Coordinates of C-alpha atoms (C1' of nucleotides) in Angstrom, one line a residue:
Chain I
X1 CA -0.1 -7.8 -14.1
X2 CA -1.0 -6.8 -10.9
X3 CA 1.7 -6.5 -8.4
X4 CA 2.6 -6.9 -4.2
X5 CA 3.0 -4.3 -1.8
X6 CA 7.6 -4.2 -1.9
X7 CA 6.7 -4.2 -6.2
X8 CA 4.2 -1.4 -6.6
X9 CA 6.6 0.5 -3.7
X10 CA 10.2 -0.1 -5.0
X11 CA 8.9 0.3 -8.4
X12 CA 6.7 4.6 -7.3
X13 CA 9.8 5.2 -4.3
X14 CA 8.0 5.0 -1.5
X15 CA 8.0 2.8 1.7
X16 CA 5.6 -0.3 2.0
X17 CA 4.5 2.0 4.5
X18 CA 3.4 4.6 2.7
X19 CA 1.3 2.6 0.7
X20 CA 0.2 0.8 4.0
X21 CA -1.3 4.1 5.0
X22 CA -2.2 4.9 2.3
X23 CA -4.6 2.2 2.2
X24 CA -5.7 3.3 5.9
X25 CA -6.8 7.0 4.6
X26 CA -8.0 5.4 1.6
X27 CA -6.4 7.2 -1.1
X28 CA -5.4 4.7 -2.5
X29 CA -6.4 1.1 -1.9
X30 CA -4.9 -2.5 -3.6
X31 CA -8.2 -3.1 -6.1
X32 CA -8.0 -6.4 -4.6
X33 CA -6.3 -8.8 -2.4
X34 CA -5.4 -12.4 -2.9
X35 CA -7.0 -15.5 -0.1
X36 CA -4.9 -15.3 2.6
X37 CA -4.6 -11.4 2.3
X38 CA -2.0 -10.1 0.7
X39 CA -2.5 -6.5 -1.3
X40 CA -2.9 -7.2 -5.2
X41 CA -2.8 -3.4 -7.1
X42 CA -2.9 -3.4 -11.0
X43 CA -2.4 -1.4 -13.3
X44 CA -5.1 1.4 -13.0
X45 CA -3.5 1.1 -9.1
X46 CA 0.6 2.0 -10.5
X47 CA -1.3 4.5 -12.6
X48 CA -3.0 6.2 -10.0
X49 CA 0.1 6.5 -7.1
X50 CA 1.8 8.4 -10.4
X51 CA -1.1 10.8 -9.9
X52 CA -0.5 10.7 -6.2
X53 CA 3.3 11.4 -5.8
X54 CA 3.1 13.7 -9.0
X55 CA 1.1 16.0 -7.3
X56 CA 2.3 15.4 -3.2
X57 CA 5.9 16.9 -5.2
X58 CA 3.6 20.2 -5.4
X59 CA 3.0 20.4 -2.2
X60 CA -0.5 18.9 -2.3
X61 CA -2.1 17.3 1.3
X62 CA -3.2 13.7 0.9
X63 CA -6.7 15.0 1.3
X64 CA -6.8 17.3 -1.3
X65 CA -5.4 15.0 -3.6
X66 CA -7.8 12.5 -2.9
X67 CA -10.6 15.3 -3.6
X68 CA -9.0 16.4 -7.1
X69 CA -8.3 12.5 -8.2
X70 CA -12.1 11.2 -7.2
X71 CA -14.1 14.1 -8.5
X72 CA -14.2 12.6 -12.1
X73 CA -14.0 15.0 -14.7
X74 CA -13.7 17.6 -12.3
X75 CA -11.9 21.2 -12.5
X76 CA -8.6 21.1 -10.5
X77 CA -8.2 24.0 -10.8
X78 CA -9.6 26.1 -8.1
X79 CA -7.0 24.1 -6.0
X80 CA -3.9 24.9 -8.3
X81 CA -5.3 27.7 -7.9
X82 CA -5.5 27.4 -4.1
X83 CA -1.5 25.6 -3.9
X84 CA -0.3 29.2 -6.3
X85 CA -1.4 31.5 -3.4
X86 CA -0.1 29.3 -0.6
X87 CA 3.4 29.1 -2.1
X88 CA 3.8 32.6 -3.7
X89 CA 2.8 33.6 -0.2
X90 CA 5.6 31.2 1.0
X91 CA 7.4 32.7 -1.6
X92 CA 7.0 36.7 -0.2
X93 CA 7.7 35.4 3.6
X94 CA 11.4 33.5 2.4
X95 CA 11.9 37.1 0.4
X96 CA 11.1 38.8 3.6
X97 CA 13.1 36.8 5.4
X98 CA 16.1 37.4 3.0
X99 CA 15.4 41.1 3.5
X100 CA 15.6 40.3 7.0
X101 CA 18.7 38.7 7.1
X102 CA 20.2 41.5 5.1
X103 CA 19.4 43.9 7.2
X104 CA 20.9 42.2 10.3
X105 CA 24.3 41.9 8.1
X106 CA 24.2 44.8 7.0
X107 CA 23.9 45.4 10.6
X108 CA 25.9 44.0 12.5
X109 CA 28.9 45.6 10.2
X110 CA 28.4 49.0 10.9
X111 CA 27.7 47.4 14.5
X112 CA 24.0 49.2 14.5
X113 CA 21.2 48.1 17.2
X114 CA 18.3 46.8 14.6
X115 CA 14.3 47.2 16.6
X116 CA 12.6 44.0 16.9
X117 CA 10.0 45.6 13.8
X118 CA 13.3 46.0 12.0
X119 CA 14.0 42.8 13.0
X120 CA 11.6 40.6 11.6
X121 CA 10.5 42.9 9.5
X122 CA 11.4 45.3 6.4
X123 CA 8.6 47.6 6.2
X124 CA 7.8 50.6 8.8
X125 CA 6.3 49.5 12.1
X126 CA 2.7 47.9 11.9
X127 CA 2.6 44.2 11.3
X128 CA 2.3 43.1 8.1
X129 CA -0.4 40.0 9.3
X130 CA -2.6 42.5 11.1
X131 CA -2.4 44.5 8.0
X132 CA -3.1 42.0 5.8
X133 CA -5.6 41.1 7.4
X134 CA -7.3 44.4 8.0
X135 CA -7.0 45.3 4.0
X136 CA -8.6 42.1 3.4
X137 CA -12.0 42.6 5.2
X138 CA -12.0 46.6 3.9
X139 CA -11.0 45.8 0.8
X140 CA -11.3 42.2 -0.2
X141 CA -12.1 41.7 -3.4
X142 CA -11.3 44.6 -4.6
X143 CA -9.8 45.0 -7.7
X144 CA -7.2 47.3 -5.8
X145 CA -6.2 45.2 -3.3
X146 CA -5.8 42.4 -5.9
X147 CA -3.7 44.5 -8.1
X148 CA -1.8 45.6 -5.2
X149 CA -1.5 41.4 -3.7
X150 CA -0.4 40.4 -7.1
X151 CA 2.4 42.7 -7.5
X152 CA 4.0 42.5 -4.3
X153 CA 4.2 38.9 -4.9
X154 CA 6.6 39.4 -7.3
X155 CA 9.0 41.9 -5.8
X156 CA 12.4 41.6 -4.5
X157 CA 13.8 42.1 -1.8
X158 CA 15.7 45.2 -3.9
X159 CA 12.4 46.3 -5.0
X160 CA 11.1 46.3 -1.0
X161 CA 14.3 48.6 0.8
X162 CA 14.1 50.6 -2.7
X163 CA 10.7 51.3 -2.3
X164 CA 11.1 52.0 1.5
X165 CA 14.1 54.6 0.4
X166 CA 11.9 56.2 -2.0
X167 CA 8.5 56.1 0.5
X168 CA 11.6 57.7 2.8
X169 CA 12.5 60.1 1.1
X170 CA 9.4 61.5 0.0
X171 CA 8.6 61.9 3.6
X172 CA 11.5 64.3 4.1
X173 CA 10.2 66.8 1.5
X174 CA 7.0 66.4 3.0
X175 CA 8.2 67.1 6.6
X176 CA 10.2 69.7 4.9
X177 CA 8.0 71.6 3.3
X178 CA 5.8 72.1 6.3
X179 CA 8.2 73.4 8.4
X180 CA 8.8 75.8 6.3
X181 CA 4.6 76.8 6.2
X182 CA 3.7 76.3 3.1
X183 CA -0.3 76.3 3.0
X184 CA -1.2 72.3 2.0
X185 CA -2.7 73.7 -1.1
X186 CA -0.2 74.9 -2.3
X187 CA 1.3 74.1 -5.5
X188 CA 4.5 72.4 -3.9
X189 CA 2.1 70.3 -1.5
X190 CA -0.2 69.3 -4.6
X191 CA 3.2 68.9 -6.2
X192 CA 4.0 66.2 -3.4
X193 CA 0.8 64.6 -2.8
X194 CA 0.3 64.9 -6.6
X195 CA 4.0 62.2 -6.0
X196 CA 2.8 60.5 -3.6
X197 CA -0.6 59.0 -5.1
X198 CA 2.1 58.0 -8.5
X199 CA 4.7 56.6 -6.1
X200 CA 0.8 54.3 -5.0
X201 CA 0.5 53.9 -8.0
X202 CA 3.9 52.7 -9.4
X203 CA 4.6 50.6 -6.8
X204 CA 0.6 49.1 -6.0
X205 CA -2.1 50.5 -7.5
X206 CA -3.7 52.1 -9.8
X207 CA -4.7 54.5 -7.7
X208 CA -7.3 57.5 -9.4
X209 CA -7.7 61.1 -8.6
X210 CA -10.8 59.2 -6.4
X211 CA -9.4 56.8 -5.3
X212 CA -6.2 58.6 -3.9
X213 CA -9.2 61.2 -2.3
X214 CA -11.3 58.1 0.0
X215 CA -7.2 56.9 0.8
X216 CA -7.3 60.2 2.8
X217 CA -10.0 60.5 4.2
X218 CA -9.2 57.2 6.0
X219 CA -5.8 58.3 7.1
X220 CA -7.9 61.2 9.1
X221 CA -10.8 58.1 10.0
X222 CA -7.9 56.0 11.1
X223 CA -6.0 55.6 14.1
X224 CA -3.8 53.4 12.7
X225 CA -2.9 55.7 9.4
X226 CA -2.9 58.6 11.0
X227 CA -0.7 57.5 13.8
X228 CA 2.3 56.7 11.2
X229 CA 1.9 59.7 9.5
X230 CA 1.3 61.5 13.3
X231 CA 5.1 60.5 13.9
X232 CA 6.6 61.3 10.7
X233 CA 5.8 65.2 11.9
X234 CA 2.3 66.2 14.2
X235 CA -0.5 67.5 12.0
X236 CA 0.3 65.8 8.8
X237 CA -1.8 64.0 8.4
X238 CA -4.6 66.5 8.5
X239 CA -1.9 68.1 5.9
X240 CA -1.1 66.1 3.8
X241 CA -5.3 65.2 3.6
X242 CA -6.1 68.5 2.4
X243 CA -2.9 68.6 -0.5
X244 CA -4.5 65.7 -2.1
X245 CA -8.0 67.1 -2.3
X246 CA -6.5 70.1 -3.8
X247 CA -5.0 68.9 -6.0
X248 CA -7.2 65.6 -7.1
X249 CA -9.8 68.9 -7.6
X250 CA -6.7 70.9 -9.5
X251 CA -6.8 67.9 -11.7
X252 CA -11.0 67.6 -13.0
Chain C
X1 CA 14.2 46.5 25.7
X2 CA 11.5 43.7 27.4
X3 CA 9.0 42.4 25.6
X4 CA 5.6 39.8 26.0
X5 CA 5.4 36.9 24.5
X6 CA 2.9 38.5 23.0
X7 CA 4.2 40.8 21.8
X8 CA 7.7 38.7 20.7
X9 CA 4.8 36.5 18.8
X10 CA 3.7 39.7 16.2
X11 CA 6.9 41.1 15.5
X12 CA 8.2 38.2 14.9
X13 CA 4.8 36.3 13.2
X14 CA 4.5 33.7 15.0
X15 CA 2.0 32.7 17.4
X16 CA 2.3 32.4 21.5
X17 CA 2.5 28.4 21.2
X18 CA 4.8 28.8 18.8
X19 CA 7.6 30.0 21.7
X20 CA 6.1 28.0 24.2
X21 CA 6.9 25.3 22.3
X22 CA 10.3 26.8 21.9
X23 CA 10.5 27.3 25.7
X24 CA 9.1 23.6 26.4
X25 CA 12.2 22.1 23.8
X26 CA 14.8 24.5 25.6
X27 CA 15.2 26.1 22.3
X28 CA 14.0 30.3 22.8
X29 CA 14.1 30.0 26.4
X30 CA 12.8 33.5 27.7
X31 CA 15.7 35.4 30.0
X32 CA 13.6 35.6 32.9
X33 CA 9.8 36.1 34.4
X34 CA 7.5 38.6 36.2
X35 CA 6.6 37.3 39.8
X36 CA 3.3 36.2 37.9
X37 CA 5.2 34.2 36.0
X38 CA 4.7 35.3 32.4
X39 CA 7.7 35.3 30.2
X40 CA 9.7 37.7 29.5
X41 CA 11.6 38.1 25.4
X42 CA 14.7 40.8 25.6
X43 CA 17.1 41.6 22.4
X44 CA 19.2 39.0 22.2
X45 CA 16.2 36.5 22.5
X46 CA 14.4 38.8 19.2
X47 CA 18.3 38.0 17.8
X48 CA 17.5 34.6 18.4
X49 CA 14.1 34.1 17.4
X50 CA 15.5 35.3 13.8
X51 CA 18.4 33.2 13.6
X52 CA 15.2 30.3 14.4
X53 CA 13.4 31.1 12.3
X54 CA 15.1 31.4 9.3
X55 CA 16.8 27.9 9.5
X56 CA 12.6 26.8 10.7
X57 CA 11.6 28.4 7.4
X58 CA 14.8 26.4 5.3
X59 CA 13.6 22.8 6.1
X60 CA 15.3 22.9 9.7
X61 CA 14.5 20.3 11.9
X62 CA 14.8 22.1 15.9
X63 CA 16.3 19.3 17.1
X64 CA 19.3 20.3 14.2
X65 CA 18.9 24.3 14.5
X66 CA 18.9 24.2 18.5
X67 CA 22.7 22.7 18.0
X68 CA 23.6 24.3 15.0
X69 CA 22.9 28.1 17.5
X70 CA 24.8 25.7 20.1
X71 CA 27.6 24.6 19.0
X72 CA 29.8 27.4 17.8
X73 CA 28.3 30.1 20.4
X74 CA 30.5 32.5 18.5
X75 CA 29.8 35.4 15.7
X76 CA 25.9 35.0 14.2
X77 CA 27.9 36.4 10.8
X78 CA 28.9 32.7 9.3
X79 CA 24.3 32.1 10.1
X80 CA 23.4 35.4 7.9
X81 CA 25.8 34.4 5.4
X82 CA 24.7 30.6 4.8
X83 CA 20.8 31.1 5.7
X84 CA 21.2 33.9 2.8
X85 CA 22.0 31.2 0.3
X86 CA 20.2 28.2 1.3
X87 CA 17.3 30.8 1.4
X88 CA 17.6 32.5 -1.9
X89 CA 18.0 28.5 -2.9
X90 CA 14.6 27.1 -1.7
X91 CA 13.6 30.3 -3.2
X92 CA 14.2 29.1 -6.9
X93 CA 13.1 25.6 -5.9
X94 CA 9.5 26.6 -4.7
X95 CA 9.3 29.0 -8.0
X96 CA 9.9 25.7 -10.0
X97 CA 7.0 24.5 -7.6
X98 CA 5.5 27.6 -9.0
X99 CA 6.3 27.2 -12.2
X100 CA 4.8 23.5 -12.0
X101 CA 1.5 24.9 -11.1
X102 CA 1.3 27.6 -13.8
X103 CA 1.8 24.7 -16.2
X104 CA -0.5 22.4 -15.0
X105 CA -2.8 25.1 -15.4
X106 CA -1.8 25.7 -19.4
X107 CA -1.9 22.5 -19.9
X108 CA -6.0 22.3 -19.4
X109 CA -5.9 25.6 -20.5
X110 CA -4.4 24.3 -24.0
X111 CA -5.9 20.8 -23.8
X112 CA -9.0 22.7 -23.6
X113 CA -7.9 24.7 -26.2
X114 CA -5.9 22.8 -28.5
X115 CA -7.7 19.2 -29.1
X116 CA -10.8 19.2 -30.6
X117 CA -9.9 19.8 -33.9
X118 CA -12.5 21.8 -35.2
X119 CA -12.3 24.5 -32.8
X120 CA -8.5 24.4 -34.0
X121 CA -10.2 25.9 -36.9
X122 CA -12.8 28.2 -35.6
X123 CA -10.1 29.9 -33.4
X124 CA -9.2 32.3 -36.1
X125 CA -12.8 33.6 -36.1
X126 CA -14.1 33.6 -32.5
X127 CA -13.9 36.8 -31.3
X128 CA -11.1 37.9 -29.5
X129 CA -12.7 39.9 -26.2
X130 CA -15.5 37.4 -25.7
X131 CA -12.1 34.8 -25.3
X132 CA -10.0 36.8 -23.4
X133 CA -12.8 37.8 -20.9
X134 CA -13.9 34.2 -20.4
X135 CA -9.9 32.8 -20.2
X136 CA -8.5 36.5 -18.2
X137 CA -12.0 34.8 -15.3
X138 CA -10.1 31.5 -14.7
X139 CA -6.5 31.8 -15.6
X140 CA -6.5 34.9 -14.5
X141 CA -3.0 35.7 -13.1
X142 CA -0.2 34.2 -13.5
X143 CA 2.8 34.9 -15.9
X144 CA 2.0 31.7 -17.9
X145 CA -0.8 32.8 -18.9
X146 CA 0.0 36.1 -19.6
X147 CA 3.3 35.4 -21.9
X148 CA 0.6 33.3 -23.2
X149 CA -2.2 35.6 -23.6
X150 CA 0.3 37.7 -25.7
X151 CA 2.0 36.5 -27.8
X152 CA -1.0 34.0 -29.1
X153 CA -3.0 37.5 -29.4
X154 CA -0.5 38.6 -32.2
X155 CA -1.0 35.3 -34.3
X156 CA -2.8 35.5 -37.1
X157 CA -5.3 32.1 -38.2
X158 CA -1.9 31.5 -40.7
X159 CA 0.3 31.6 -37.7
X160 CA -1.9 29.0 -35.8
X161 CA -2.1 26.6 -38.4
X162 CA 1.2 26.6 -38.9
X163 CA 1.2 25.9 -35.0
X164 CA -1.0 22.8 -36.3
X165 CA 1.4 21.7 -38.8
X166 CA 4.7 22.0 -36.5
X167 CA 2.7 20.0 -34.3
X168 CA 1.8 17.1 -36.3
X169 CA 4.8 16.5 -38.1
X170 CA 6.2 16.8 -34.1
X171 CA 3.6 13.8 -33.9
X172 CA 4.6 12.0 -36.2
X173 CA 7.7 11.5 -36.2
X174 CA 7.6 10.9 -32.1
X175 CA 5.0 8.4 -32.8
X176 CA 7.7 6.6 -36.0
X177 CA 10.5 6.8 -33.8
X178 CA 8.9 4.8 -31.4
X179 CA 7.5 2.1 -33.5
X180 CA 10.9 1.8 -34.2
X181 CA 11.6 0.3 -31.2
X182 CA 13.9 3.4 -30.0
X183 CA 14.0 3.7 -26.2
X184 CA 12.9 6.6 -24.5
X185 CA 16.1 7.7 -23.1
X186 CA 18.0 7.0 -27.1
X187 CA 19.7 10.5 -28.2
X188 CA 17.1 10.2 -31.2
X189 CA 14.4 10.6 -28.7
X190 CA 16.1 13.6 -26.9
X191 CA 16.5 15.0 -29.2
X192 CA 12.7 15.2 -30.1
X193 CA 12.5 16.1 -26.9
X194 CA 14.1 18.6 -26.8
X195 CA 12.4 20.2 -30.0
X196 CA 9.4 19.8 -27.9
X197 CA 10.7 21.8 -25.3
X198 CA 11.3 24.2 -28.3
X199 CA 7.7 24.1 -29.2
X200 CA 6.5 25.0 -26.5
X201 CA 8.8 28.2 -26.1
X202 CA 8.4 29.2 -29.3
X203 CA 5.2 29.0 -29.4
X204 CA 3.6 29.8 -25.9
X205 CA 6.0 30.8 -23.0
X206 CA 9.7 29.9 -21.7
X207 CA 9.9 26.7 -20.6
X208 CA 12.6 26.0 -19.5
X209 CA 14.0 22.3 -18.9
X210 CA 13.1 21.5 -14.5
X211 CA 9.2 23.7 -16.7
X212 CA 9.0 21.2 -19.3
X213 CA 9.3 17.9 -16.9
X214 CA 6.8 19.9 -14.3
X215 CA 4.8 19.0 -17.2
X216 CA 5.4 16.0 -18.4
X217 CA 5.3 15.4 -15.5
X218 CA 1.8 16.9 -16.2
X219 CA 1.2 14.6 -19.1
X220 CA 0.6 10.9 -16.8
X221 CA -0.8 13.3 -14.1
X222 CA -4.1 14.6 -16.6
X223 CA -6.0 12.1 -17.4
X224 CA -7.0 15.0 -20.3
X225 CA -3.7 15.3 -21.5
X226 CA -3.0 12.1 -20.7
X227 CA -5.8 11.2 -23.2
X228 CA -4.2 13.7 -25.6
X229 CA -1.0 11.3 -26.3
X230 CA -2.5 7.9 -25.9
X231 CA -4.6 8.6 -28.9
X232 CA -1.7 9.0 -30.8
X233 CA 0.0 6.3 -29.9
X234 CA -0.9 3.9 -27.6
X235 CA 1.8 4.7 -24.8
X236 CA 3.1 8.6 -25.9
X237 CA 2.2 10.0 -22.8
X238 CA 4.9 7.4 -20.5
X239 CA 7.6 7.6 -24.3
X240 CA 7.3 11.2 -23.3
X241 CA 7.9 11.4 -20.1
X242 CA 11.2 9.6 -20.3
X243 CA 12.2 11.2 -23.1
X244 CA 11.6 14.3 -21.3
X245 CA 13.5 13.3 -18.6
X246 CA 15.9 11.6 -19.9
X247 CA 16.9 15.1 -22.5
X248 CA 16.2 17.4 -19.1
X249 CA 18.9 15.8 -17.3
X250 CA 21.4 14.4 -19.9
X251 CA 21.4 18.7 -20.4
X252 CA 22.0 19.6 -16.9
Chain N
dG1 C1' -12.6 49.9 44.1
dC2 C1' -14.6 47.4 41.3
dT3 C1' -15.7 45.1 36.9
dT4 C1' -14.2 45.0 32.2
dG5 C1' -11.8 43.3 28.3
dA6 C1' -7.2 42.0 26.9
dC7 C1' -3.5 39.2 27.9
dC8 C1' -0.2 35.6 30.3
dC9 C1' -0.7 30.7 32.3
dT10 C1' -0.6 25.6 31.9
dC11 C1' -1.8 20.6 31.2
dA12 C1' -3.8 18.5 28.3
dC13 C1' -5.6 16.4 23.5
dG14 C1' -5.4 16.2 18.3
dC15 C1' -3.9 16.2 13.4
dA16 C1' -0.6 14.9 8.9
dA17 C1' 2.9 11.3 7.7
dC18 C1' 4.5 8.4 7.7
dG19 C1' 8.4 5.5 10.3
dG20 C1' 9.9 1.1 12.9
dG21 C1' 9.0 -2.7 15.5
dA22 C1' 6.0 -6.6 17.4
dG23 C1' 4.0 -11.1 16.5
dG24 C1' 2.6 -13.9 13.2
dC25 C1' 1.2 -16.4 8.4
dG26 C1' 2.2 -17.3 3.6
dG27 C1' 4.5 -19.4 -0.1
dG28 C1' 8.8 -20.1 -3.1
dA29 C1' 13.4 -22.5 -3.9
dG30 C1' 16.7 -26.2 -2.3
Chain S
dC1 C1' 10.6 -30.1 4.5
dT2 C1' 12.7 -26.6 5.6
dC3 C1' 14.4 -21.8 5.7
dC4 C1' 13.8 -17.1 5.0
dC5 C1' 11.6 -13.4 3.1
dG6 C1' 7.4 -11.0 2.4
dC7 C1' 3.0 -9.9 4.1
dC8 C1' -0.5 -9.1 6.7
dT9 C1' -2.4 -6.1 11.9
dC10 C1' -1.7 -3.8 15.5
dC11 C1' 0.2 -0.6 17.3
dC12 C1' 3.3 3.4 19.9
dG13 C1' 6.8 7.4 17.8
dT14 C1' 7.7 11.7 16.5
dT15 C1' 7.0 16.3 14.9
dG16 C1' 5.5 20.6 15.1
dC17 C1' 2.4 22.4 16.1
dG18 C1' -2.8 24.1 16.4
dT19 C1' -6.6 24.8 19.4
dG20 C1' -9.4 25.0 23.1
dA21 C1' -10.0 24.1 28.7
dG22 C1' -9.6 26.0 33.2
dG23 C1' -8.4 29.8 35.7
dG24 C1' -4.5 33.5 37.4
dT25 C1' -3.2 38.9 36.1
dC26 C1' -3.2 44.2 34.4
dA27 C1' -4.4 48.4 32.7
dA28 C1' -8.7 51.3 32.5
dG29 C1' -12.5 52.8 33.0
dC30 C1' -16.8 54.2 36.3

DNA sequence: GCTTGACCCTCACGCAACGGGAGGCGGGAG
DNA sequence: CTCCCGCCTCCCGTTGCGTGAGGGTCAAGC
């Protein structure tokens, strides 16, 4: 069977202009033309259009759809995966926004001033994009990084807020301990180091003692991380570093 | 507090260009400029930007956002509430899309594994470790995959054969029905579509109506899958697709 | 005081994925 | 033979920015 543009358009619930467009870019060219130049679509064309609309509804750009469809017997899996990542990424962003909105509502009720960071993030005070890029460069392709992003994508705003709360609670306790003058290799400090390790394991990735000490060294080596801990309390980065090492040695 | 474009851009995770654009169209003009012409944003600007980004993420066109924000001139709380609702709704939609993609990936896996009869028979003798490794490499990381393998790991060869038998029984019945001339939106066809959904849910992963229609579309979209059904009976893929849609609509 | 390098500025063109109109043939029903 | 609807090909418009080009500004370090 052969169909005109208008018939195809009505059947597939798209406009004629859309079909013209698909023809122009070579995504879907009618199998033939009449003597007068009218486009003639056949059943195979209709089938292809079905595919196109299905992929489009999943959010694929036309160019990528063309790649998928024109690679006969080719594997659409990489494309599907890529799209999957894009979508989960977007979901993550939306969740951050929901959290930010909730925070804004809360602040409104309590008449609290929000810092710009609070306004746009639930997290601490580093730029998450910068952080993601940094993380990618440092740990990209590592198992821990994969785990971390995978889990992060699944967390709800409540999860994030709970995470933040746990983090802050831990921060308060180690600050107190340090202020009390307890040495970094005291049992109490080591216990808090251990808690820190488990916090990471629970929220982000399996954190072995070895990985943990590596992380501890980075807290001293990387000014950005150092600043994070130093801002909580001067000397905390070094204190935590020592406590983590002591803890790791004692468990070995 | 006053901020430069760059600072605002980093905080809100947008590009400087975007802020320039918002300024150009009058959606968000900085509250002031320095002597040198640098844009200066204050806290009120940031608040407005937060609302803008949230509405944008929801798919509102910028012009409409301007109308919404400039109209009441009052309390942002209703905005926040509204956005919260819309955002969570949008997250749901995106999750459906992700589910559909996971299904598409799953469909390929099932197609590859289950279509050839011998492979099905051999499945029980397969080295499970080797198989798991291979599958992990190809499909790792999706929820549907996780569920599917989790259940599959517990299935015995008898289970697989029973699955196969159920599948074939269902296939016989829908072939008969289709041969009888019953329309795809008849109660009988819808009942078989529903059975199909429950078959999937029982054997592989939770299959909601949304996910089911997504799967149905992939039956038409993916040639390999289409071939599977077309081999049972020509036209069955389209028939089943329609029946699944009809069934999903009637249950909504 | 001078040089860097990281910002900032304003044009201004480019992009996807079509929408919509102008101006002009084709074709089948009456 | 006429009508009007449907088809054709340009071709410009839209949205929400990306991405330079080309050039000023500002704080830091020498």
